[in-house]
Amino acid sequence: MIGIVGAATALFVVHGIEIWAYALLYSGTGALADFGTALYFSTATYTTIGYGDVLLGESWRIVGAIEGANGVILLGWSTAFFVAMVARITIVEREFTERPATPRPGADPYKPQQRAPAGQPSNSAVSNPKGVR
């Protein structure tokens, strides 16, 4: 669970940094009047919401379009990465919880152990049916 929350937080921070970088570009060059407006515009453009209530001048429109394309690509990539990571964590957690507490003698403790189907004896009972030691 910590890995999932950490990854989601990291992705959120990385996208936030990129949004703020575009906002600094817009406000620092004078493309937009102030930083608040630039941050609002950058967030709406990066996430491709694009309300249209704040517009760039003609010479800056291509930069806004590039930011929108960049946002679509990176948000899509992040979604794919996050889904793959959650699936991998789920597999690892399942293997960890299904691993027997004490492995059979000579068994690799890090290799997932196969369990006998419900109602059937385990391998140790099959190989030693009378329980002789």
mmCIF file with all atom_site columns, C-alpha atoms in Angstrom:
data_model
loop_
_atom_site.group_PDB
_atom_site.id
_atom_site.type_symbol
_atom_site.label_atom_id
_atom_site.label_alt_id
_atom_site.label_comp_id
_atom_site.label_asym_id
_atom_site.label_entity_id
_atom_site.label_seq_id
_atom_site.pdbx_PDB_ins_code
_atom_site.Cartn_x
_atom_site.Cartn_y
_atom_site.Cartn_z
_atom_site.occupancy
_atom_site.B_iso_or_equiv
_atom_site.pdbx_formal_charge
_atom_site.auth_seq_id
_atom_site.auth_comp_id
_atom_site.auth_asym_id
_atom_site.auth_atom_id
_atom_site.pdbx_PDB_model_num
ATOM 1   C CA . MET A 1 1   ? 0.000   0.000   0.000   1.00 0.00 ? 1   MET A CA 1
ATOM 2   C CA . ILE A 1 2   ? 2.846   2.410   0.814   1.00 0.00 ? 2   ILE A CA 1
ATOM 3   C CA . GLY A 1 3   ? 4.381   1.781   -2.622  1.00 0.00 ? 3   GLY A CA 1
ATOM 4   C CA . ILE A 1 4   ? 1.148   2.670   -4.377  1.00 0.00 ? 4   ILE A CA 1
ATOM 5   C CA . VAL A 1 5   ? 0.648   5.874   -2.393  1.00 0.00 ? 5   VAL A CA 1
ATOM 6   C CA . GLY A 1 6   ? 4.314   6.814   -2.871  1.00 0.00 ? 6   GLY A CA 1
ATOM 7   C CA . ALA A 1 7   ? 4.136   6.274   -6.626  1.00 0.00 ? 7   ALA A CA 1
ATOM 8   C CA . ALA A 1 8   ? 0.915   8.267   -6.938  1.00 0.00 ? 8   ALA A CA 1
ATOM 9   C CA . THR A 1 9   ? 2.432   11.097  -4.926  1.00 0.00 ? 9   THR A CA 1
ATOM 10  C CA . ALA A 1 10  ? 5.622   11.061  -6.995  1.00 0.00 ? 10  ALA A CA 1
ATOM 11  C CA . LEU A 1 11  ? 3.674   11.179  -10.267 1.00 0.00 ? 11  LEU A CA 1
ATOM 12  C CA . PHE A 1 12  ? 1.539   14.035  -8.954  1.00 0.00 ? 12  PHE A CA 1
ATOM 13  C CA . VAL A 1 13  ? 4.657   15.971  -7.935  1.00 0.00 ? 13  VAL A CA 1
ATOM 14  C CA . VAL A 1 14  ? 6.391   15.389  -11.283 1.00 0.00 ? 14  VAL A CA 1
ATOM 15  C CA . HIS A 1 15  ? 3.364   16.622  -13.225 1.00 0.00 ? 15  HIS A CA 1
ATOM 16  C CA . GLY A 1 16  ? 3.060   19.586  -10.862 1.00 0.00 ? 16  GLY A CA 1
ATOM 17  C CA . ILE A 1 17  ? 6.686   20.524  -11.518 1.00 0.00 ? 17  ILE A CA 1
ATOM 18  C CA . GLU A 1 18  ? 6.095   20.494  -15.260 1.00 0.00 ? 18  GLU A CA 1
ATOM 19  C CA . ILE A 1 19  ? 2.922   22.582  -14.950 1.00 0.00 ? 19  ILE A CA 1
ATOM 20  C CA . TRP A 1 20  ? 4.752   25.117  -12.783 1.00 0.00 ? 20  TRP A CA 1
ATOM 21  C CA . ALA A 1 21  ? 7.693   25.183  -15.250 1.00 0.00 ? 21  ALA A CA 1
ATOM 22  C CA . TYR A 1 22  ? 5.356   26.141  -18.091 1.00 0.00 ? 22  TYR A CA 1
ATOM 23  C CA . ALA A 1 23  ? 3.663   28.723  -15.832 1.00 0.00 ? 23  ALA A CA 1
ATOM 24  C CA . LEU A 1 24  ? 7.064   30.247  -15.014 1.00 0.00 ? 24  LEU A CA 1
ATOM 25  C CA . LEU A 1 25  ? 7.838   30.356  -18.738 1.00 0.00 ? 25  LEU A CA 1
ATOM 26  C CA . TYR A 1 26  ? 4.572   32.145  -19.515 1.00 0.00 ? 26  TYR A CA 1
ATOM 27  C CA . SER A 1 27  ? 4.836   34.662  -16.670 1.00 0.00 ? 27  SER A CA 1
ATOM 28  C CA . GLY A 1 28  ? 8.598   35.182  -16.934 1.00 0.00 ? 28  GLY A CA 1
ATOM 29  C CA . THR A 1 29  ? 8.457   36.059  -20.615 1.00 0.00 ? 29  THR A CA 1
ATOM 30  C CA . GLY A 1 30  ? 5.356   38.201  -20.332 1.00 0.00 ? 30  GLY A CA 1
ATOM 31  C CA . ALA A 1 31  ? 3.178   35.872  -22.379 1.00 0.00 ? 31  ALA A CA 1
ATOM 32  C CA . LEU A 1 32  ? 0.590   36.131  -19.591 1.00 0.00 ? 32  LEU A CA 1
ATOM 33  C CA . ALA A 1 33  ? 0.033   39.031  -17.206 1.00 0.00 ? 33  ALA A CA 1
ATOM 34  C CA . ASP A 1 34  ? 0.794   37.432  -13.826 1.00 0.00 ? 34  ASP A CA 1
ATOM 35  C CA . PHE A 1 35  ? 1.900   34.114  -12.321 1.00 0.00 ? 35  PHE A CA 1
ATOM 36  C CA . GLY A 1 36  ? -1.562  33.186  -11.010 1.00 0.00 ? 36  GLY A CA 1
ATOM 37  C CA . THR A 1 37  ? -3.067  33.484  -14.467 1.00 0.00 ? 37  THR A CA 1
ATOM 38  C CA . ALA A 1 38  ? -0.101  31.632  -15.967 1.00 0.00 ? 38  ALA A CA 1
ATOM 39  C CA . LEU A 1 39  ? -0.459  28.756  -13.472 1.00 0.00 ? 39  LEU A CA 1
ATOM 40  C CA . TYR A 1 40  ? -4.198  28.540  -14.134 1.00 0.00 ? 40  TYR A CA 1
ATOM 41  C CA . PHE A 1 41  ? -3.652  28.539  -17.903 1.00 0.00 ? 41  PHE A CA 1
ATOM 42  C CA . SER A 1 42  ? -0.824  26.020  -17.672 1.00 0.00 ? 42  SER A CA 1
ATOM 43  C CA . THR A 1 43  ? -2.878  23.617  -15.538 1.00 0.00 ? 43  THR A CA 1
ATOM 44  C CA . ALA A 1 44  ? -5.883  23.833  -17.842 1.00 0.00 ? 44  ALA A CA 1
ATOM 45  C CA . THR A 1 45  ? -3.696  23.360  -20.921 1.00 0.00 ? 45  THR A CA 1
ATOM 46  C CA . TYR A 1 46  ? -1.519  20.534  -19.536 1.00 0.00 ? 46  TYR A CA 1
ATOM 47  C CA . THR A 1 47  ? -4.569  18.548  -18.461 1.00 0.00 ? 47  THR A CA 1
ATOM 48  C CA . THR A 1 48  ? -6.235  19.404  -21.816 1.00 0.00 ? 48  THR A CA 1
ATOM 49  C CA . ILE A 1 49  ? -9.288  20.922  -20.142 1.00 0.00 ? 49  ILE A CA 1
ATOM 50  C CA . GLY A 1 50  ? -8.714  24.173  -22.046 1.00 0.00 ? 50  GLY A CA 1
ATOM 51  C CA . TYR A 1 51  ? -11.598 26.345  -20.856 1.00 0.00 ? 51  TYR A CA 1
ATOM 52  C CA . GLY A 1 52  ? -10.642 29.111  -23.281 1.00 0.00 ? 52  GLY A CA 1
ATOM 53  C CA . ASP A 1 53  ? -11.159 31.932  -20.803 1.00 0.00 ? 53  ASP A CA 1
ATOM 54  C CA . VAL A 1 54  ? -7.415  32.765  -20.817 1.00 0.00 ? 54  VAL A CA 1
ATOM 55  C CA . LEU A 1 55  ? -5.651  32.914  -24.163 1.00 0.00 ? 55  LEU A CA 1
ATOM 56  C CA . LEU A 1 56  ? -2.028  33.311  -25.220 1.00 0.00 ? 56  LEU A CA 1
ATOM 57  C CA . GLY A 1 57  ? -0.972  35.867  -27.809 1.00 0.00 ? 57  GLY A CA 1
ATOM 58  C CA . GLU A 1 58  ? -0.524  34.661  -31.378 1.00 0.00 ? 58  GLU A CA 1
ATOM 59  C CA . SER A 1 59  ? 3.236   34.279  -31.057 1.00 0.00 ? 59  SER A CA 1
ATOM 60  C CA . TRP A 1 60  ? 2.807   31.944  -28.028 1.00 0.00 ? 60  TRP A CA 1
ATOM 61  C CA . ARG A 1 61  ? -0.042  29.724  -29.223 1.00 0.00 ? 61  ARG A CA 1
ATOM 62  C CA . ILE A 1 62  ? 2.256   27.000  -30.509 1.00 0.00 ? 62  ILE A CA 1
ATOM 63  C CA . VAL A 1 63  ? 3.845   26.744  -27.045 1.00 0.00 ? 63  VAL A CA 1
ATOM 64  C CA . GLY A 1 64  ? 0.388   26.248  -25.528 1.00 0.00 ? 64  GLY A CA 1
ATOM 65  C CA . ALA A 1 65  ? -0.377  23.554  -28.090 1.00 0.00 ? 65  ALA A CA 1
ATOM 66  C CA . ILE A 1 66  ? 2.921   21.817  -27.337 1.00 0.00 ? 66  ILE A CA 1
ATOM 67  C CA . GLU A 1 67  ? 2.129   21.926  -23.619 1.00 0.00 ? 67  GLU A CA 1
ATOM 68  C CA . GLY A 1 68  ? -1.267  20.318  -24.269 1.00 0.00 ? 68  GLY A CA 1
ATOM 69  C CA . ALA A 1 69  ? 0.272   17.543  -26.383 1.00 0.00 ? 69  ALA A CA 1
ATOM 70  C CA . ASN A 1 70  ? 2.994   17.069  -23.803 1.00 0.00 ? 70  ASN A CA 1
ATOM 71  C CA . GLY A 1 71  ? 0.376   16.771  -21.041 1.00 0.00 ? 71  GLY A CA 1
ATOM 72  C CA . VAL A 1 72  ? -1.664  14.175  -22.945 1.00 0.00 ? 72  VAL A CA 1
ATOM 73  C CA . ILE A 1 73  ? 1.405   12.047  -23.629 1.00 0.00 ? 73  ILE A CA 1
ATOM 74  C CA . LEU A 1 74  ? 2.857   12.266  -20.117 1.00 0.00 ? 74  LEU A CA 1
ATOM 75  C CA . LEU A 1 75  ? -0.459  11.780  -18.311 1.00 0.00 ? 75  LEU A CA 1
ATOM 76  C CA . GLY A 1 76  ? -1.180  8.742   -20.503 1.00 0.00 ? 76  GLY A CA 1
ATOM 77  C CA . TRP A 1 77  ? 2.292   7.340   -19.888 1.00 0.00 ? 77  TRP A CA 1
ATOM 78  C CA . SER A 1 78  ? 1.929   7.923   -16.158 1.00 0.00 ? 78  SER A CA 1
ATOM 79  C CA . THR A 1 79  ? -1.412  6.134   -16.121 1.00 0.00 ? 79  THR A CA 1
ATOM 80  C CA . ALA A 1 80  ? 0.077   3.121   -17.907 1.00 0.00 ? 80  ALA A CA 1
ATOM 81  C CA . PHE A 1 81  ? 3.068   3.114   -15.546 1.00 0.00 ? 81  PHE A CA 1
ATOM 82  C CA . PHE A 1 82  ? 0.846   3.367   -12.474 1.00 0.00 ? 82  PHE A CA 1
ATOM 83  C CA . VAL A 1 83  ? -1.461  0.532   -13.599 1.00 0.00 ? 83  VAL A CA 1
ATOM 84  C CA . ALA A 1 84  ? 1.536   -1.711  -14.355 1.00 0.00 ? 84  ALA A CA 1
ATOM 85  C CA . MET A 1 85  ? 3.105   -0.907  -10.997 1.00 0.00 ? 85  MET A CA 1
ATOM 86  C CA . VAL A 1 86  ? -0.103  -1.601  -9.058  1.00 0.00 ? 86  VAL A CA 1
ATOM 87  C CA . ALA A 1 87  ? -0.471  -4.930  -10.881 1.00 0.00 ? 87  ALA A CA 1
ATOM 88  C CA . ARG A 1 88  ? 3.118   -5.865  -10.023 1.00 0.00 ? 88  ARG A CA 1
ATOM 89  C CA . ILE A 1 89  ? 2.697   -4.891  -6.360  1.00 0.00 ? 89  ILE A CA 1
ATOM 90  C CA . THR A 1 90  ? -0.507  -6.946  -6.213  1.00 0.00 ? 90  THR A CA 1
ATOM 91  C CA . ILE A 1 91  ? 1.325   -9.999  -7.600  1.00 0.00 ? 91  ILE A CA 1
ATOM 92  C CA . VAL A 1 92  ? 4.183   -9.597  -5.119  1.00 0.00 ? 92  VAL A CA 1
ATOM 93  C CA . GLU A 1 93  ? 1.762   -9.175  -2.205  1.00 0.00 ? 93  GLU A CA 1
ATOM 94  C CA . ARG A 1 94  ? -0.187  -12.259 -3.291  1.00 0.00 ? 94  ARG A CA 1
ATOM 95  C CA . GLU A 1 95  ? 2.995   -14.342 -3.530  1.00 0.00 ? 95  GLU A CA 1
ATOM 96  C CA . PHE A 1 96  ? 4.120   -13.087 -0.136  1.00 0.00 ? 96  PHE A CA 1
ATOM 97  C CA . THR A 1 97  ? 0.827   -13.897 1.600   1.00 0.00 ? 97  THR A CA 1
ATOM 98  C CA . GLU A 1 98  ? 0.521   -17.314 -0.072  1.00 0.00 ? 98  GLU A CA 1
ATOM 99  C CA . ARG A 1 99  ? 4.063   -18.363 0.847   1.00 0.00 ? 99  ARG A CA 1
ATOM 100 C CA . PRO A 1 100 ? 4.113   -20.942 3.679   1.00 0.00 ? 100 PRO A CA 1
ATOM 101 C CA . ALA A 1 101 ? 5.549   -19.710 6.964   1.00 0.00 ? 101 ALA A CA 1
ATOM 102 C CA . THR A 1 102 ? 8.148   -22.492 7.102   1.00 0.00 ? 102 THR A CA 1
ATOM 103 C CA . PRO A 1 103 ? 9.297   -23.907 3.757   1.00 0.00 ? 103 PRO A CA 1
ATOM 104 C CA . ARG A 1 104 ? 9.868   -27.624 3.285   1.00 0.00 ? 104 ARG A CA 1
ATOM 105 C CA . PRO A 1 105 ? 13.424  -28.795 3.993   1.00 0.00 ? 105 PRO A CA 1
ATOM 106 C CA . GLY A 1 106 ? 15.596  -28.124 0.967   1.00 0.00 ? 106 GLY A CA 1
ATOM 107 C CA . ALA A 1 107 ? 13.012  -25.832 -0.652  1.00 0.00 ? 107 ALA A CA 1
ATOM 108 C CA . ASP A 1 108 ? 13.976  -22.379 -1.861  1.00 0.00 ? 108 ASP A CA 1
ATOM 109 C CA . PRO A 1 109 ? 12.349  -19.968 0.642   1.00 0.00 ? 109 PRO A CA 1
ATOM 110 C CA . TYR A 1 110 ? 12.042  -17.251 -2.014  1.00 0.00 ? 110 TYR A CA 1
ATOM 111 C CA . LYS A 1 111 ? 10.353  -19.416 -4.645  1.00 0.00 ? 111 LYS A CA 1
ATOM 112 C CA . PRO A 1 112 ? 6.542   -19.490 -4.416  1.00 0.00 ? 112 PRO A CA 1
ATOM 113 C CA . GLN A 1 113 ? 5.381   -22.842 -3.067  1.00 0.00 ? 113 GLN A CA 1
ATOM 114 C CA . GLN A 1 114 ? 2.536   -24.745 -4.680  1.00 0.00 ? 114 GLN A CA 1
ATOM 115 C CA . ARG A 1 115 ? -0.315  -25.593 -2.381  1.00 0.00 ? 115 ARG A CA 1
ATOM 116 C CA . ALA A 1 116 ? -2.308  -28.763 -2.497  1.00 0.00 ? 116 ALA A CA 1
ATOM 117 C CA . PRO A 1 117 ? -5.930  -28.308 -3.612  1.00 0.00 ? 117 PRO A CA 1
ATOM 118 C CA . ALA A 1 118 ? -8.491  -28.092 -0.823  1.00 0.00 ? 118 ALA A CA 1
ATOM 119 C CA . GLY A 1 119 ? -9.337  -31.480 0.634   1.00 0.00 ? 119 GLY A CA 1
ATOM 120 C CA . GLN A 1 120 ? -6.160  -33.160 -0.622  1.00 0.00 ? 120 GLN A CA 1
ATOM 121 C CA . PRO A 1 121 ? -3.077  -33.925 1.445   1.00 0.00 ? 121 PRO A CA 1
ATOM 122 C CA . SER A 1 122 ? 0.033   -31.798 1.087   1.00 0.00 ? 122 SER A CA 1
ATOM 123 C CA . ASN A 1 123 ? 3.202   -33.158 -0.547  1.00 0.00 ? 123 ASN A CA 1
ATOM 124 C CA . SER A 1 124 ? 4.726   -34.127 2.799   1.00 0.00 ? 124 SER A CA 1
ATOM 125 C CA . ALA A 1 125 ? 1.697   -36.279 3.630   1.00 0.00 ? 125 ALA A CA 1
ATOM 126 C CA . VAL A 1 126 ? 1.809   -37.951 0.211   1.00 0.00 ? 126 VAL A CA 1
ATOM 127 C CA . SER A 1 127 ? 5.503   -38.779 0.410   1.00 0.00 ? 127 SER A CA 1
ATOM 128 C CA . ASN A 1 128 ? 5.182   -39.964 4.035   1.00 0.00 ? 128 ASN A CA 1
ATOM 129 C CA . PRO A 1 129 ? 1.602   -41.238 4.355   1.00 0.00 ? 129 PRO A CA 1
ATOM 130 C CA . LYS A 1 130 ? 2.039   -42.870 7.777   1.00 0.00 ? 130 LYS A CA 1
ATOM 131 C CA . GLY A 1 131 ? 3.812   -39.904 9.291   1.00 0.00 ? 131 GLY A CA 1
ATOM 132 C CA . VAL A 1 132 ? 6.977   -41.915 9.982   1.00 0.00 ? 132 VAL A CA 1
ATOM 133 C CA . ARG A 1 133 ? 10.007  -39.782 10.746  1.00 0.00 ? 133 ARG A CA 1
#
